[in-house]
CSV table of C-alpha atoms in Angstrom, one decimal:
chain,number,residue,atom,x,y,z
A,927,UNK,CA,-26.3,33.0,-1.5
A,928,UNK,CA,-22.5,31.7,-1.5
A,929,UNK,CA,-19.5,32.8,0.1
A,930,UNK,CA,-17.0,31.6,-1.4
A,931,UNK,CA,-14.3,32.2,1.7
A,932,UNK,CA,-15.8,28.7,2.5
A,933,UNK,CA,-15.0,27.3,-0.9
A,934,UNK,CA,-11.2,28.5,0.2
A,935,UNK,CA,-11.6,27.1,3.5
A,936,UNK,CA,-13.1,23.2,2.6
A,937,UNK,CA,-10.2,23.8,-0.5
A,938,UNK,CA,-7.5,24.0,2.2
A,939,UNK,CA,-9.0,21.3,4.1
A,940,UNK,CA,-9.2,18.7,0.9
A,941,UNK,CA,-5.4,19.7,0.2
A,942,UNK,CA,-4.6,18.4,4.5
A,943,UNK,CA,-6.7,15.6,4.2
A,944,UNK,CA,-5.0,14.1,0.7
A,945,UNK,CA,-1.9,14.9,2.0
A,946,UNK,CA,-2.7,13.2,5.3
A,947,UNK,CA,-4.0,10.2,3.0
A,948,UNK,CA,-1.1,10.0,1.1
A,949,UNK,CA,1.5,10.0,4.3
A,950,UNK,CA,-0.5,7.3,6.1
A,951,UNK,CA,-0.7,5.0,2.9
A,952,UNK,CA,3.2,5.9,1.3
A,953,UNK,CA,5.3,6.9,3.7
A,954,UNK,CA,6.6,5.5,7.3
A,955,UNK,CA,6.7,7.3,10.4
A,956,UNK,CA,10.2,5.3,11.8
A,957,UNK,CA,11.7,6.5,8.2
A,958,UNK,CA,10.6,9.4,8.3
A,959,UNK,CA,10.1,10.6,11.9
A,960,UNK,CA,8.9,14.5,10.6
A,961,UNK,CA,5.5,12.9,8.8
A,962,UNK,CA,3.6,12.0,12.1
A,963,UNK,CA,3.8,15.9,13.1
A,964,UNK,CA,2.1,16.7,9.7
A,965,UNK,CA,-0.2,13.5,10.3
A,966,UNK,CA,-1.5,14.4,13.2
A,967,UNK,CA,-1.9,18.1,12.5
A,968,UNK,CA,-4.4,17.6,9.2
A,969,UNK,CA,-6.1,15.3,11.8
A,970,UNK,CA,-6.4,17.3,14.5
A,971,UNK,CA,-8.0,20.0,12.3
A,972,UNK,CA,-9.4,18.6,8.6
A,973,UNK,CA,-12.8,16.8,10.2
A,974,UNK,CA,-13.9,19.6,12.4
A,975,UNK,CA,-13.1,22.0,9.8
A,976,UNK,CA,-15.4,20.3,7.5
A,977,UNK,CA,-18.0,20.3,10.1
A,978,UNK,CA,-17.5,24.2,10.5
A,979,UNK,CA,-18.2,24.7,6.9
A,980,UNK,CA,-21.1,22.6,6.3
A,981,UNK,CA,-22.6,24.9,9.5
A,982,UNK,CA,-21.8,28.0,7.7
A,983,UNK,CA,-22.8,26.4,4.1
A,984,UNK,CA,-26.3,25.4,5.3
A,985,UNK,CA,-27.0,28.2,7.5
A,986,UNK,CA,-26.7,30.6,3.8
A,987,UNK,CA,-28.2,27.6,2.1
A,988,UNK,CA,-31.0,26.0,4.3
A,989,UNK,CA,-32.1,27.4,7.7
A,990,UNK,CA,-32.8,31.2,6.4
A,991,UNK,CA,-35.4,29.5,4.2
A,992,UNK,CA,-38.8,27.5,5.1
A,993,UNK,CA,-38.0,23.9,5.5
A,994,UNK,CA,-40.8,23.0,3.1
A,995,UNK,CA,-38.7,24.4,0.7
A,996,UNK,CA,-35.2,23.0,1.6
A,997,UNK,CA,-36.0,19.5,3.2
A,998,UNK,CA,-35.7,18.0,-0.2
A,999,UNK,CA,-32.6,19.2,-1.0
A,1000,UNK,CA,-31.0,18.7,2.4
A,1001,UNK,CA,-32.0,15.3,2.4
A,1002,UNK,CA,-30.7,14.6,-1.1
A,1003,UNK,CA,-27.8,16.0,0.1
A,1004,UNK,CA,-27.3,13.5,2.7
A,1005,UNK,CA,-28.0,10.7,0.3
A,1006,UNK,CA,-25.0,11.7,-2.1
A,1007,UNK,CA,-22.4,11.8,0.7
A,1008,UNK,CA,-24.0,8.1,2.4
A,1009,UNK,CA,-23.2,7.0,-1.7
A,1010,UNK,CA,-20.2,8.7,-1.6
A,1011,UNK,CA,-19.1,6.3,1.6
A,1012,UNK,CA,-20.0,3.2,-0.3
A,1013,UNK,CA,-18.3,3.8,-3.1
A,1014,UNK,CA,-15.0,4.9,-1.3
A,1015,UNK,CA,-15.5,2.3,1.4
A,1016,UNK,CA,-16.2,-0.6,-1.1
A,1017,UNK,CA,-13.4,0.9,-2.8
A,1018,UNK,CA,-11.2,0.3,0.3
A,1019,UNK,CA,-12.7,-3.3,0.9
A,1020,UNK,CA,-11.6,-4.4,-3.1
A,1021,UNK,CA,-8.1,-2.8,-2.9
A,1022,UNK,CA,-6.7,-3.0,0.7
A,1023,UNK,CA,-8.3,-5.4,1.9
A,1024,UNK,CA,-8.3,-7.3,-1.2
A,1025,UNK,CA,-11.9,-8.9,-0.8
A,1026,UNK,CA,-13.9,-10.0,-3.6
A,1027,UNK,CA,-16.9,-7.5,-5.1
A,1028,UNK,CA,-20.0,-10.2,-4.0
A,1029,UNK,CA,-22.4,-9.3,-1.8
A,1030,UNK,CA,-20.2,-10.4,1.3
A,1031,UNK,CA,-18.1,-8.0,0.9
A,1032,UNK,CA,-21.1,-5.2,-0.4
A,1033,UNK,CA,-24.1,-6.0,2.1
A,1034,UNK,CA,-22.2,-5.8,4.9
A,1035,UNK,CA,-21.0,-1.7,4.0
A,1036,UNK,CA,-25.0,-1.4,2.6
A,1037,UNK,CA,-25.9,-2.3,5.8
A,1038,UNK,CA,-23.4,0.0,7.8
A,1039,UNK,CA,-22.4,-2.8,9.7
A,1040,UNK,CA,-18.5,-2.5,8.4
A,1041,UNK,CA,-17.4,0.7,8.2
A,1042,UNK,CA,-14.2,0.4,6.4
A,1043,UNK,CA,-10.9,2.5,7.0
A,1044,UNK,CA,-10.3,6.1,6.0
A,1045,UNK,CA,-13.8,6.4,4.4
A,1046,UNK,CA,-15.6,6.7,7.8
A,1047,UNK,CA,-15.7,10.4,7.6
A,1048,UNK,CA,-17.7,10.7,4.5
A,1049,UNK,CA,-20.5,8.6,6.6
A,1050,UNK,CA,-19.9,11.0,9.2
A,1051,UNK,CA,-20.6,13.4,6.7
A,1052,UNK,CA,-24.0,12.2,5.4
A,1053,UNK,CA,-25.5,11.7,9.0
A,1054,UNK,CA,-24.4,15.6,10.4
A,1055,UNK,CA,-26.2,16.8,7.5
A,1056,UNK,CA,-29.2,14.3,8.3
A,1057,UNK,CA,-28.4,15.5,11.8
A,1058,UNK,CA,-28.9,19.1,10.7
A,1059,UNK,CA,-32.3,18.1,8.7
A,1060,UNK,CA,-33.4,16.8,11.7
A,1061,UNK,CA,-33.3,19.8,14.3
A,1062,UNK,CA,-33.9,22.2,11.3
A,1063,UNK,CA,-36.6,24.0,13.6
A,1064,UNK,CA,-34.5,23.9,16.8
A,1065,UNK,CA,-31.7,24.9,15.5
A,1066,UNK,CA,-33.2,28.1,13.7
A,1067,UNK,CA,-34.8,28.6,17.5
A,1068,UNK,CA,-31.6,28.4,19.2
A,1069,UNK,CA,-29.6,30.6,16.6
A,1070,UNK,CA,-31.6,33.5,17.5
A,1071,UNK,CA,-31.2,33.1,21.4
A,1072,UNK,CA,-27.1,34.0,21.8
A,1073,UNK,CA,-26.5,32.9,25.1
A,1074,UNK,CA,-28.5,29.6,25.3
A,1075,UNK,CA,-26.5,28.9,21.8
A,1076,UNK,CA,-23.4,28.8,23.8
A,1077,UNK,CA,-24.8,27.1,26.5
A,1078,UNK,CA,-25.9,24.3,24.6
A,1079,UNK,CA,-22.9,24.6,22.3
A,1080,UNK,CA,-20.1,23.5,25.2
A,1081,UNK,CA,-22.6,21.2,27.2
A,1082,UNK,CA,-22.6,19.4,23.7
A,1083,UNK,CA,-18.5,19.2,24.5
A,1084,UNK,CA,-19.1,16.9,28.1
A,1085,UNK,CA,-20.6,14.1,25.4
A,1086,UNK,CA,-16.8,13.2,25.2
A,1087,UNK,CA,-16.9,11.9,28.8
A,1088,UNK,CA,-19.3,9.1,28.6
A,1089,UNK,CA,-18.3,5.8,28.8
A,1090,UNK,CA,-17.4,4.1,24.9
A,1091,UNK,CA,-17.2,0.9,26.1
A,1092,UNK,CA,-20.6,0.4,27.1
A,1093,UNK,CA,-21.6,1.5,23.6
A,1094,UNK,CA,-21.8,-2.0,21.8
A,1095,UNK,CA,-24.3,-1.1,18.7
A,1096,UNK,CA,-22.2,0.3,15.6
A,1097,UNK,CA,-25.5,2.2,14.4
A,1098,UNK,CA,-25.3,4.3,18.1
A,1099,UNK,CA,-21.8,4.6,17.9
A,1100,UNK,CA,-21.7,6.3,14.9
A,1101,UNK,CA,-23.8,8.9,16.8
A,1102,UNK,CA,-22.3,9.3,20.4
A,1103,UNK,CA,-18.8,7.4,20.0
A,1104,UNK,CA,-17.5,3.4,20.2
A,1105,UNK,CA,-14.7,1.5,20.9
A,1106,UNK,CA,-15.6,-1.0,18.2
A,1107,UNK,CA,-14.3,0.9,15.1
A,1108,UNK,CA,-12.8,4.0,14.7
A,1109,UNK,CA,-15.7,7.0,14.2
A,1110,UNK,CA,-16.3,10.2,14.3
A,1111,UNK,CA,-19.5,11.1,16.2
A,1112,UNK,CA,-21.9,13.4,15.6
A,1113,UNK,CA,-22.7,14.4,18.7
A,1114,UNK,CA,-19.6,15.2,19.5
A,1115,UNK,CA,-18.7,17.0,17.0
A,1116,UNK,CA,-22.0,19.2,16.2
A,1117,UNK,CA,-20.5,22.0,17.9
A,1118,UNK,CA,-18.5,22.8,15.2
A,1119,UNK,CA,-21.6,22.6,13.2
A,1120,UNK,CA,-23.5,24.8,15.1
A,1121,UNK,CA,-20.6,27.3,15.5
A,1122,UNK,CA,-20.7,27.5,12.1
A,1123,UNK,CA,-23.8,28.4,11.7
A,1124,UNK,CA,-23.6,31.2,14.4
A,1125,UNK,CA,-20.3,32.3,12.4
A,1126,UNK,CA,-22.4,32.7,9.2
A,1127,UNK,CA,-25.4,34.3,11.0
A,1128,UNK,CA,-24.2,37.2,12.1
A,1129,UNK,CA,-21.5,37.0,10.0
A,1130,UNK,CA,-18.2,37.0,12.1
A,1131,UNK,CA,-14.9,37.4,10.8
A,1132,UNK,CA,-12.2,38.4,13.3
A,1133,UNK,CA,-13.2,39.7,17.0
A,1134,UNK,CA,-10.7,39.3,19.8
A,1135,UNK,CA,-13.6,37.1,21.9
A,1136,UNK,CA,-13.6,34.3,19.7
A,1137,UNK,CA,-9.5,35.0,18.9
A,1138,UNK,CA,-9.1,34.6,22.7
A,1139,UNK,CA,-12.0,31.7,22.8
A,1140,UNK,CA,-10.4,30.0,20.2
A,1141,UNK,CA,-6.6,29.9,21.9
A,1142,UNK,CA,-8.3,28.5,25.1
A,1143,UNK,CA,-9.4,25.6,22.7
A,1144,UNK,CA,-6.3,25.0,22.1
A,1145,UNK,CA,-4.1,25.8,25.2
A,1146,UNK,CA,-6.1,23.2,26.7
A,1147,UNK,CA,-5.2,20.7,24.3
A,1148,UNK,CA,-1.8,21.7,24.1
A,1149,UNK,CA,-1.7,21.0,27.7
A,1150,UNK,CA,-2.5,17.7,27.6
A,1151,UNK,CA,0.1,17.1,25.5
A,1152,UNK,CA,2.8,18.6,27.8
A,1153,UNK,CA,1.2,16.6,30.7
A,1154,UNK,CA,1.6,13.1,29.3
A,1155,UNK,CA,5.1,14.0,27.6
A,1156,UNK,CA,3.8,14.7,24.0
A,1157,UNK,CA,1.2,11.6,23.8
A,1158,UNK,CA,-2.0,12.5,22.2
A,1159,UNK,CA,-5.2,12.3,23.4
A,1160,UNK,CA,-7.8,10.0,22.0
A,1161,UNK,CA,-9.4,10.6,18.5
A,1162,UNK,CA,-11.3,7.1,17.9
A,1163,UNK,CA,-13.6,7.5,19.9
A,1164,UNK,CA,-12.8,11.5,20.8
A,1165,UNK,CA,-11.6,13.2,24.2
A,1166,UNK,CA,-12.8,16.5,25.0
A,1167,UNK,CA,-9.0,17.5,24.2
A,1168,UNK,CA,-9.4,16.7,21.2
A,1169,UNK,CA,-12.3,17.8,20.0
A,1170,UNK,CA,-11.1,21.6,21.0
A,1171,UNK,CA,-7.7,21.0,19.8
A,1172,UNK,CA,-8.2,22.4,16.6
A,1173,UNK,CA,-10.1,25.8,17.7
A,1174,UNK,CA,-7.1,27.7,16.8
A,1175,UNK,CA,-5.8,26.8,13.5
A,1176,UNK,CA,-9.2,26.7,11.8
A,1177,UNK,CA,-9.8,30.1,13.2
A,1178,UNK,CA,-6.8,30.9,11.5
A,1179,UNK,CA,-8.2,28.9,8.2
A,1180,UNK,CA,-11.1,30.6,8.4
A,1181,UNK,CA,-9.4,34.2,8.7
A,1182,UNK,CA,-6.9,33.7,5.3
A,1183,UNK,CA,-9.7,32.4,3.8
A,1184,UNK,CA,-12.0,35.7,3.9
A,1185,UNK,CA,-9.0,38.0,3.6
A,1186,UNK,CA,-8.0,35.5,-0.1
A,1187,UNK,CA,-12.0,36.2,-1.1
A,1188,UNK,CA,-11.5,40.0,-1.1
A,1189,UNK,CA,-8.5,40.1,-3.5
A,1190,UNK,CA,-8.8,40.9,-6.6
A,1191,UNK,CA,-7.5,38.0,-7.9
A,1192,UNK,CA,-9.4,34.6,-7.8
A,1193,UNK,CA,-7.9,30.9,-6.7
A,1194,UNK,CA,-9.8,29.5,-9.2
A,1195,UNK,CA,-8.1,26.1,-8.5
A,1196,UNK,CA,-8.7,25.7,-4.7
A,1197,UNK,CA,-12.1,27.6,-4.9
A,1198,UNK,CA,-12.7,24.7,-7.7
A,1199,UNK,CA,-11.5,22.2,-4.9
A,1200,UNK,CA,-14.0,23.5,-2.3
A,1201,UNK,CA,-17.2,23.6,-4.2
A,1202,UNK,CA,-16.6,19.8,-5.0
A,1203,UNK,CA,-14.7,18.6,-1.9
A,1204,UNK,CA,-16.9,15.7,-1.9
A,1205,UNK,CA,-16.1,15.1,-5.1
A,1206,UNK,CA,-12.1,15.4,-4.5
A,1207,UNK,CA,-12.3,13.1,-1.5
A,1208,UNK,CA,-14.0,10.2,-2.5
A,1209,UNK,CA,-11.7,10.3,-5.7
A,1210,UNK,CA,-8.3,10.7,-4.2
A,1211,UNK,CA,-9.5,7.6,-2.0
A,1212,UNK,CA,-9.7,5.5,-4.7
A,1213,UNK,CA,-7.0,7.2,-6.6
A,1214,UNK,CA,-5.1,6.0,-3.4
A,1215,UNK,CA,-6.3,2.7,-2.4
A,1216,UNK,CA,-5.9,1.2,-6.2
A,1217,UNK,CA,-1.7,2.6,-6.2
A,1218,UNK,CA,-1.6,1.4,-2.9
A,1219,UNK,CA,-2.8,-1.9,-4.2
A,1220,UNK,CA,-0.1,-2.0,-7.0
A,1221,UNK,CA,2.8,-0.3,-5.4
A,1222,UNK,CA,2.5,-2.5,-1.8
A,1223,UNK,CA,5.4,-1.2,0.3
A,1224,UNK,CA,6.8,2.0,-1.7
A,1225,UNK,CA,8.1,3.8,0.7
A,1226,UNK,CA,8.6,8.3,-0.4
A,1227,UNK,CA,9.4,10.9,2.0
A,1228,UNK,CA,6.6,13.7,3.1
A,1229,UNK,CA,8.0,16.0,0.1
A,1230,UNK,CA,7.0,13.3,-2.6
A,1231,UNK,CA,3.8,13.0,-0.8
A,1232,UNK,CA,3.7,16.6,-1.2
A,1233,UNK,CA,4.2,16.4,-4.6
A,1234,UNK,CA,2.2,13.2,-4.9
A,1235,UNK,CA,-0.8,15.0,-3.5
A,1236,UNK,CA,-0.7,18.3,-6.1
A,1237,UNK,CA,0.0,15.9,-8.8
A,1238,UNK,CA,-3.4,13.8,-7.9
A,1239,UNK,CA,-5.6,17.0,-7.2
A,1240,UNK,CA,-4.5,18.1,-10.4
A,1241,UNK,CA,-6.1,14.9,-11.9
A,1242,UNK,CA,-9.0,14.7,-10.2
A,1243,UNK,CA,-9.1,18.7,-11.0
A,1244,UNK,CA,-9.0,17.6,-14.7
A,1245,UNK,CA,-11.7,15.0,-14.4
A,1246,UNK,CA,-13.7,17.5,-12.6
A,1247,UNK,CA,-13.4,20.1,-15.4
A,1248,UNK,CA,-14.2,17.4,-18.3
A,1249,UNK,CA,-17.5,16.1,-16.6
A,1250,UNK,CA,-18.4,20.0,-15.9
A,1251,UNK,CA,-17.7,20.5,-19.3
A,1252,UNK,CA,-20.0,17.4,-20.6
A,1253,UNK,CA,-23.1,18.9,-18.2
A,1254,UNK,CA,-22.5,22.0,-20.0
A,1255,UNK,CA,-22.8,20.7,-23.1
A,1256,UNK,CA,-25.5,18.5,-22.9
């Protein structure tokens, strides 16, 4: 069973996050002072959003059915988003970083003990689902039991309060949060796994609890912000303000996305864009880390990376449609 409101959603979200990519790589914040608003925004919000729909995803996908009929496939899963962080972190090693393909520069990402920039999320990615795999039957208990769902839910929020600097292994960082390299945790962010779940469960769309729930989320971020005169709180490794930042817009996201799935017209393009996100992400990193390689210090304002960004999905939409087209004939 598919809803393809998610498909919408993760769409939107591969549209911030190569428009994010693209701002960070080509553009300059002291140039163009209006970019870091947008920056931080997609930020704030693309990740977790992800998370969300990967809860909802499985929750049609995987935990209505036995596990001995889904491990397999949740596993696999996992697999092809660990091999999509290799290829986009290797990626980054060969054209940013401008080190040579040997097995100096490869063992080392193998091995997950370099975890090269702005492909970190896809290993996120892989060890959430893993993660999911993992407390298949726990979760399906807790799903069913609303109020201990919460409970566990925002107890899984005061994991942003331990200490990162006593976490010196990059293989437990990756789970709880480090000051060695920038991550994204999985512990920390499960909540928006589980939420998503719940959400496809008992299949939520818009009550004022969670509207209301979800503005808290963010008040409480936005008051950090007025607190310490507009400085952000920390995202590598994540504060609690953070992590409930984004509550509100991907509400929001979530609600245009299940009012565009009734019309009677179809997105085909951004529902195209949501059932391969992976896909989309891994190519617009390379896409990006090879021009970045070629065109060094081209500077272009945040409409040119606007631009930029439709123009490359639109590529990478066209690839996508010519190796669907080559499974289907085959």
């Amino acid at each position: 069973m598919r809803d393809d409101a998610m498909d919408y959603m993760k769409g939107l979200l591969v549209i911030g996050m190569v428009y994010t990519h693209i701002m960070q790589f080509f553009s300059d914040v002291d140039i163009y002072p209006t970019t870091i608003f947008s920056i931080e925004l997609f930020n704030l919000i693309t990740f977790s959003g992800f998370i969300f729909c990967f809860g909802y995803v499985n929750e049609l996908a995987y935990y209505r059915k036995r596990f001995s009929d889904v491990y397999m496939r949740m596993l696999v899963t996992s697999l092809k988003t660990l091999v999509t962080f290799y290829i986009s972190g290797l990626a980054y090693q060969i054209y940013v970083n401008s080190m040579p393909l040997d097995s100096n520069t490869i063992v080392p990402v193998l091995l997950i003990q370099e975890i090269p920039g702005w492909s970190e999320f896809l290993l996120s990615f892989s060890l959430i689902m893993l993660m999911g795999l993992i407390l298949f039957p726990i979760i399906n208990w807790l799903k069913v039991r609303k109020i201990l769902f919460w409970l566990v839910t925002f107890t899984l929020l005061f994991s942003t309060f331990i200490n990162y600097s006593m976490i010196d292994s990059p293989y437990l960082g990756l789970l709880i949060g480090t000051e060695l390299f920038p991550t994204f945790p999985v512990i920390q962010y499960l909540p928006f796994y589980l939420i998503g779940i719940y959400f496809a469960k008992y299949r939520i769309i818009f009550k004022w609890k969670y509207v209301i729930g979800s503005i808290v989320g963010t008040a409480v971020f936005t008051l950090y912000l007025i607190r310490n005169e507009g400085q952000l709180p920390m995202r590598f490794p994540p504060s609690i303000y953070w992590i409930v930042g984004s509550t509100f817009c991907l509400y929001i996201y979530y609600l245009i996305s299940k009012f565009v799935k009734k019309q009677k017209y179809e997105l085909a393009l951004l529902k195209g864009m949501g059932k391969n996100a992976l896909f989309y992400l891994v190519m617009s990193n390379i896409f990006i880390f090879s021009l970045d390689n070629v065109l060094g210090t081209k500077i272009i304002g945040p409409w040119y990376c606007l631009l930029f960004t439709f123009v490359l999905l639109l590529l990478i939409s066209f690839l996508n449609s010519i190796s669907t087209y080559t499974k289907r004939r085959t």
